[in-house]
Short mmCIF file of C-alpha atoms in Angstrom, two decimals:
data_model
loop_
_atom_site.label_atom_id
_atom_site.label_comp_id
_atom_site.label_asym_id
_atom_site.label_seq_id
_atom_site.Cartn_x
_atom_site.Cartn_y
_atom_site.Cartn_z
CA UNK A 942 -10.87 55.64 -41.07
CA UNK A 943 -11.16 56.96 -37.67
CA UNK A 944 -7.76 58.84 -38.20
CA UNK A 945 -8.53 59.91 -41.88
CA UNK A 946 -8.80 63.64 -41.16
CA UNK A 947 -5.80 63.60 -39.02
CA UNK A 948 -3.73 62.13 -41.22
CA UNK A 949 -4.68 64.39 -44.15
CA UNK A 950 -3.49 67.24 -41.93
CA UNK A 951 -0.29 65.69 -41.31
CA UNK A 952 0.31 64.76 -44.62
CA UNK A 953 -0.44 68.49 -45.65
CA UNK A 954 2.57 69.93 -43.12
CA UNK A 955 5.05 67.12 -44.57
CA UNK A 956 6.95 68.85 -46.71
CA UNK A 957 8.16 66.02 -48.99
CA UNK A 958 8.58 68.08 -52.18
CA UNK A 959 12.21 69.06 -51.12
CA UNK A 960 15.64 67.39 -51.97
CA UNK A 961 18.13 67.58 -49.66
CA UNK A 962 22.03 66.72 -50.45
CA UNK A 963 23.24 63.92 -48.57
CA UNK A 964 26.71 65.39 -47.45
CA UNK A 965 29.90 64.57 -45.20
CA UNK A 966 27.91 65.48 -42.21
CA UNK A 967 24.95 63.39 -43.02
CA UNK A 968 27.01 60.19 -43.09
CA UNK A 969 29.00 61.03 -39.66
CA UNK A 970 25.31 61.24 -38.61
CA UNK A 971 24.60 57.60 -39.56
CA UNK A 972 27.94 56.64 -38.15
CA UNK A 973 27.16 57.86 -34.73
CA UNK A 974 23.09 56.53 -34.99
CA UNK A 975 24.98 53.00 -36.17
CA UNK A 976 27.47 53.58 -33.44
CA UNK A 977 25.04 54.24 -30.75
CA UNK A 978 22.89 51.01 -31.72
CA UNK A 979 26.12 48.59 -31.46
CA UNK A 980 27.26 49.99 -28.19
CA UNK A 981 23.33 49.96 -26.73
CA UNK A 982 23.28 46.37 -28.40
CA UNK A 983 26.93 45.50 -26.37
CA UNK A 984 25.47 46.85 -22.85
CA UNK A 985 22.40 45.04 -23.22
CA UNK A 986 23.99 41.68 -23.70
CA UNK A 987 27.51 42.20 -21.34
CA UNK A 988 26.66 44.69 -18.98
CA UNK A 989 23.51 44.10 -18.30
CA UNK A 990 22.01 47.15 -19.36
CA UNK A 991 17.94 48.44 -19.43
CA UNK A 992 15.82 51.05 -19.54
CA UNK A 993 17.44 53.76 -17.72
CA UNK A 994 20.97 53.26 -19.35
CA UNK A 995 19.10 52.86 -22.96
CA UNK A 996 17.63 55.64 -22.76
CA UNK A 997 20.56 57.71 -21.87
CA UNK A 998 22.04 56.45 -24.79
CA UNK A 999 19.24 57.32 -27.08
CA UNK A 1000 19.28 60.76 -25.61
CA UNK A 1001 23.06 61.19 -26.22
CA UNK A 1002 22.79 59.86 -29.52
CA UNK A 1003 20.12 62.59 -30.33
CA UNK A 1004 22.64 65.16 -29.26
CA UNK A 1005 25.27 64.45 -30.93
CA UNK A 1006 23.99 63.86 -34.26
CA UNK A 1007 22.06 66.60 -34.20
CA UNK A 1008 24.97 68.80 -33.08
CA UNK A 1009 26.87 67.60 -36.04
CA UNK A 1010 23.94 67.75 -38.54
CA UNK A 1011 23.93 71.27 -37.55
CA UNK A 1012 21.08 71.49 -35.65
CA UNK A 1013 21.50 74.19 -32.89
CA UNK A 1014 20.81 73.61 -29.11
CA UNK A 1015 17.26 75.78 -29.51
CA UNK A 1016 16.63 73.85 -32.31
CA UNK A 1017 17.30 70.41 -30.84
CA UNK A 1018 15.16 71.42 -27.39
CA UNK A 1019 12.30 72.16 -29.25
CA UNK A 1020 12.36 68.88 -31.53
CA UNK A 1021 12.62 66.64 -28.08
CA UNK A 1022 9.91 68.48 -26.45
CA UNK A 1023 7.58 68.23 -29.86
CA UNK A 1024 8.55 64.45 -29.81
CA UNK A 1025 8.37 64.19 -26.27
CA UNK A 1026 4.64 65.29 -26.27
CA UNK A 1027 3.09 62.85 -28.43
CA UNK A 1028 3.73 60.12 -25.11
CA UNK A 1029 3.28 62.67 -22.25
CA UNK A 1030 -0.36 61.46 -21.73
CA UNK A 1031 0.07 58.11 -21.48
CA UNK A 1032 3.17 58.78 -19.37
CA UNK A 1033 1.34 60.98 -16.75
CA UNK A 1034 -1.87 57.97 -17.15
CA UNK A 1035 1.28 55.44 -16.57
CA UNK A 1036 2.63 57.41 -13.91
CA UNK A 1037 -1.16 58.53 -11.69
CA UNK A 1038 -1.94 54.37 -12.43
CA UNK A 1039 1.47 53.75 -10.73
CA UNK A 1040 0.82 56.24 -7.83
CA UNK A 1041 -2.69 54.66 -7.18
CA UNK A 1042 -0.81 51.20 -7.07
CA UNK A 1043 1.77 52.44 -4.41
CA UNK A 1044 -0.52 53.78 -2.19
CA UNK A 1045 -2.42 50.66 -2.54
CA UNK A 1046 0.20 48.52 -1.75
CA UNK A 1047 2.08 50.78 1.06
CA UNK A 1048 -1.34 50.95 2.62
CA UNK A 1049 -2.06 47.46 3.01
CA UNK A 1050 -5.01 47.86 0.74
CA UNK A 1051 -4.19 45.91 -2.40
CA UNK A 1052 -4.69 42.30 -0.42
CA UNK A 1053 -7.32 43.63 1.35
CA UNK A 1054 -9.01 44.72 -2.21
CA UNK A 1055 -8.26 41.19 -3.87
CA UNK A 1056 -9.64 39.23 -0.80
CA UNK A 1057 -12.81 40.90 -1.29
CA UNK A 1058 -12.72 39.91 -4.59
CA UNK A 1059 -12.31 36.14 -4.11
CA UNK A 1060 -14.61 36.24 -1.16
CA UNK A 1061 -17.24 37.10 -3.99
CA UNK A 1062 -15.96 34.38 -6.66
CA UNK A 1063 -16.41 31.87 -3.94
CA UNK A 1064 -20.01 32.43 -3.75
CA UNK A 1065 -20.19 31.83 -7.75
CA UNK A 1066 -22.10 28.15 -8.83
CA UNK A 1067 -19.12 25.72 -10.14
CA UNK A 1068 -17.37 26.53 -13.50
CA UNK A 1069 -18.04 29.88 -13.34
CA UNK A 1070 -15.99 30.99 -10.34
CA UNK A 1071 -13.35 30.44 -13.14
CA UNK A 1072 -14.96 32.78 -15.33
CA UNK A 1073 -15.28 35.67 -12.43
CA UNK A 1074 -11.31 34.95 -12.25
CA UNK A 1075 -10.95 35.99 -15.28
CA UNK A 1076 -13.44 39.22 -15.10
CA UNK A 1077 -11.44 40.14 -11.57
CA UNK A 1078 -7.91 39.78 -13.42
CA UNK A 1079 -9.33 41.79 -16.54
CA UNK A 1080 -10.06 44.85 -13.78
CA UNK A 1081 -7.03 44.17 -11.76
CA UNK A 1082 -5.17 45.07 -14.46
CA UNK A 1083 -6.05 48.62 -14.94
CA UNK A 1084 -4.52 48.94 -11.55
CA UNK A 1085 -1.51 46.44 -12.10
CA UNK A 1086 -0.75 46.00 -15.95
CA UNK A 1087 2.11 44.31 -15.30
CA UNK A 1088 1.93 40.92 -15.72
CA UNK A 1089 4.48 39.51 -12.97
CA UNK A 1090 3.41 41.54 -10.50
CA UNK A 1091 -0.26 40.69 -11.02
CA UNK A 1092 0.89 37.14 -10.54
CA UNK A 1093 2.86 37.88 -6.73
CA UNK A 1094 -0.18 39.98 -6.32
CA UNK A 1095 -3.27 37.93 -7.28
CA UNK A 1096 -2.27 34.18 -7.76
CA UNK A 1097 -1.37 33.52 -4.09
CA UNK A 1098 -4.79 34.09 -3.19
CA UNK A 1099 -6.45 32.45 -6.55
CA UNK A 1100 -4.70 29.12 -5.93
CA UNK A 1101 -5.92 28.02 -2.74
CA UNK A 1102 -9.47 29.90 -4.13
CA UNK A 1103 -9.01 27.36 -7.08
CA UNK A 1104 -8.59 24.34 -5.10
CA UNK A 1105 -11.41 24.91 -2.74
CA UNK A 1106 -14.11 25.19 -5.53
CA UNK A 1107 -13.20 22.53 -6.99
CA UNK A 1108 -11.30 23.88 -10.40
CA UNK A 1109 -7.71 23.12 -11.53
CA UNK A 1110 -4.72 25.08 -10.70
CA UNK A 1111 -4.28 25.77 -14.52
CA UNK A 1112 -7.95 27.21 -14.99
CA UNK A 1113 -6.78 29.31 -12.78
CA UNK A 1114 -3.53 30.10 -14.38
CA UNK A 1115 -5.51 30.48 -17.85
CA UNK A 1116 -8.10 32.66 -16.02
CA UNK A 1117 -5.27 35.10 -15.26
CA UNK A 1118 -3.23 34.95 -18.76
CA UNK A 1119 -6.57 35.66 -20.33
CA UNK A 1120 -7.31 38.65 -18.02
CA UNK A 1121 -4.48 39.95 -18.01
CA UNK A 1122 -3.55 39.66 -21.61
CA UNK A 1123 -6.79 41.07 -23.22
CA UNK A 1124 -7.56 44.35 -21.47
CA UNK A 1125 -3.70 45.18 -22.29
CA UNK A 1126 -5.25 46.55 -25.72
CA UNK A 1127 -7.67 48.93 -24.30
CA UNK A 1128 -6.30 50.23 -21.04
CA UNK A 1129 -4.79 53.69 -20.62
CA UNK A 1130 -2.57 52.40 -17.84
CA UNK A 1131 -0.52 50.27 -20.04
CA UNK A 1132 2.53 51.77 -20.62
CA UNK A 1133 3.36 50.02 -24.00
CA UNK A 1134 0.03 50.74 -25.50
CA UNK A 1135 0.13 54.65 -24.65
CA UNK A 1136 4.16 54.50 -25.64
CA UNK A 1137 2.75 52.90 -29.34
CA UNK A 1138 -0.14 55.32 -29.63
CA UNK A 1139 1.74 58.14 -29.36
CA UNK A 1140 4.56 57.60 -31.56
CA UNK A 1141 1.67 56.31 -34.01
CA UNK A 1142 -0.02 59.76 -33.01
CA UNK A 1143 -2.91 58.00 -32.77
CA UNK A 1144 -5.56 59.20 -29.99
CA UNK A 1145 -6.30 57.02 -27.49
CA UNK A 1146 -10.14 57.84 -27.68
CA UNK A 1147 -9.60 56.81 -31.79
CA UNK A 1148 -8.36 53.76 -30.28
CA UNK A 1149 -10.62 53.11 -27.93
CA UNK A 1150 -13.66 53.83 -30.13
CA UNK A 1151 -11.72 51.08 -32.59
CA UNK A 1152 -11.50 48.18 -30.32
CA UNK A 1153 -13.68 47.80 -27.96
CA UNK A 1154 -16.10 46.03 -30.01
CA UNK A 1155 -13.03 43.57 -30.38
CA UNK A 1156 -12.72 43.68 -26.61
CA UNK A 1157 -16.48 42.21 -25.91
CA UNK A 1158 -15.36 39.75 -28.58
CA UNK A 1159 -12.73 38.72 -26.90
CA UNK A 1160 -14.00 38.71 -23.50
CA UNK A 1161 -17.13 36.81 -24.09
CA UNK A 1162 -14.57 34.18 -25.88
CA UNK A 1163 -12.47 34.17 -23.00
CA UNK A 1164 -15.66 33.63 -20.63
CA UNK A 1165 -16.88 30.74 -23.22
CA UNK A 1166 -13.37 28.56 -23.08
CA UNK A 1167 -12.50 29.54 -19.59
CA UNK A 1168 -15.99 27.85 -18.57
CA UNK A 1169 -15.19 24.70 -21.00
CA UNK A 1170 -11.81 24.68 -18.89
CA UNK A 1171 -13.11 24.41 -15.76
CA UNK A 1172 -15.80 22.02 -16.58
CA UNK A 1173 -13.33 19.75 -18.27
CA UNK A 1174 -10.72 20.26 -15.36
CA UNK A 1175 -8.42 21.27 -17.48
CA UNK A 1176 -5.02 20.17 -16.17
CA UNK A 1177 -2.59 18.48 -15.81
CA UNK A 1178 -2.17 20.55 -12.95
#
């Protein structure tokens, strides 16, 4: 295992050997935790709650159980910062991918960067101007791992690309599900990989050095029925 020696260490500072008494203050804890779910669970679906007010209810939560656990104030600051670190790296990656994006955008240079882009695909021979699609989505999405606005970004400039070369609209639309879809595993700018990894506490260069032989798997399969798509017109659209 990649993580083996890692997880030998951790299991060495786990200090399981200890019972603890599960008293008063330990159930009010599970009432407020229980309490806390139901009332995130009632904002969601009446009030329309997301991330921000979620996670100001998570944060309370912490607080107050741990107040009442008997944790004190130094002692609850330094668990949130020790949990907080374990995603701070793919938070600042997140946030520096995010950055580049803006200034991309606010610049005028995204478009510009995507037109060059097609302007190359259209030079590709037949069927595989649907495979390039897919190779341009799989590096546009370091830069945009979100999946809707990859689509307002990319697609209104891979339509028309589609029906001038002579490929259906949904080789193009397959082109960009597979591109964007795949690379999610492997790149540091996706926030819900780098969120997983760290509350796995599992290194992203561990990761990395996992899958990327599932990655070229997965790519070259991608290339392979994106190809048969195009030369099939795959439709109906």
């Amino acid at each position: 295992s990649l993580v083996y020696e890692q997880m030998q260490e951790e299991m060495a500072e786990d200090n399981t050997d200890k019972i603890y008494e599960f008293e008063t203050r330990h159930k009010i804890v599970l009432l407020v935790v229980a309490a806390g779910f139901a009332y995130m669970i009632y904002g969601v679906m009446k009030m329309g709650w997301y991330i921000v007010e979620l996670s100001t209810v998570f944060i309370s939560i912490g607080i107050v159980a741990g107040l009442i656990g008997g944790v004190t104030p130094s002692k609850l600051a330094s668990a949130f910062v020790a949990g907080a670190k374990d995603v701070t790296f793919g938070a600042l990656v997140v946030g520096i991918a995010r950055a580049i994006l803006l200034v991309m955008t606010q610049g005028q240079i995204i478009d510009t960067v995507i037109s060059y882009l097609a302007n190359i695909l259209i030079k590709l021979p037949g069927s595989a101007t649907a495979v390039g699609m897919f190779w341009v989505h799989s590096i546009i999405n370091f830069f945009i791992p979100s999946g809707s606005g990859q689509a307002s970004a990319t697609m209104p400039i891979m339509t028309p690309l589609a029906d001038i070369v002579g490929i259906t609209r949904q080789t193009a639309v397959l082109a960009f599900q597979y591109g964007d879809g795949f690379s999610n595993q492997i790149i540091p700018t996706s926030a819900a990989l780098m969120g997983v990894l760290g509350m796995g506490k599992i290194p992203y260069e561990a990761w990395f050095k996992y899958n990327w032989r599932l990655m070229v798997y997965w790519t070259i399969a991608g290339s392979i029925l994106v190809f048969i798509a195009a030369l099939i017109k795959y439709g109906p659209f």
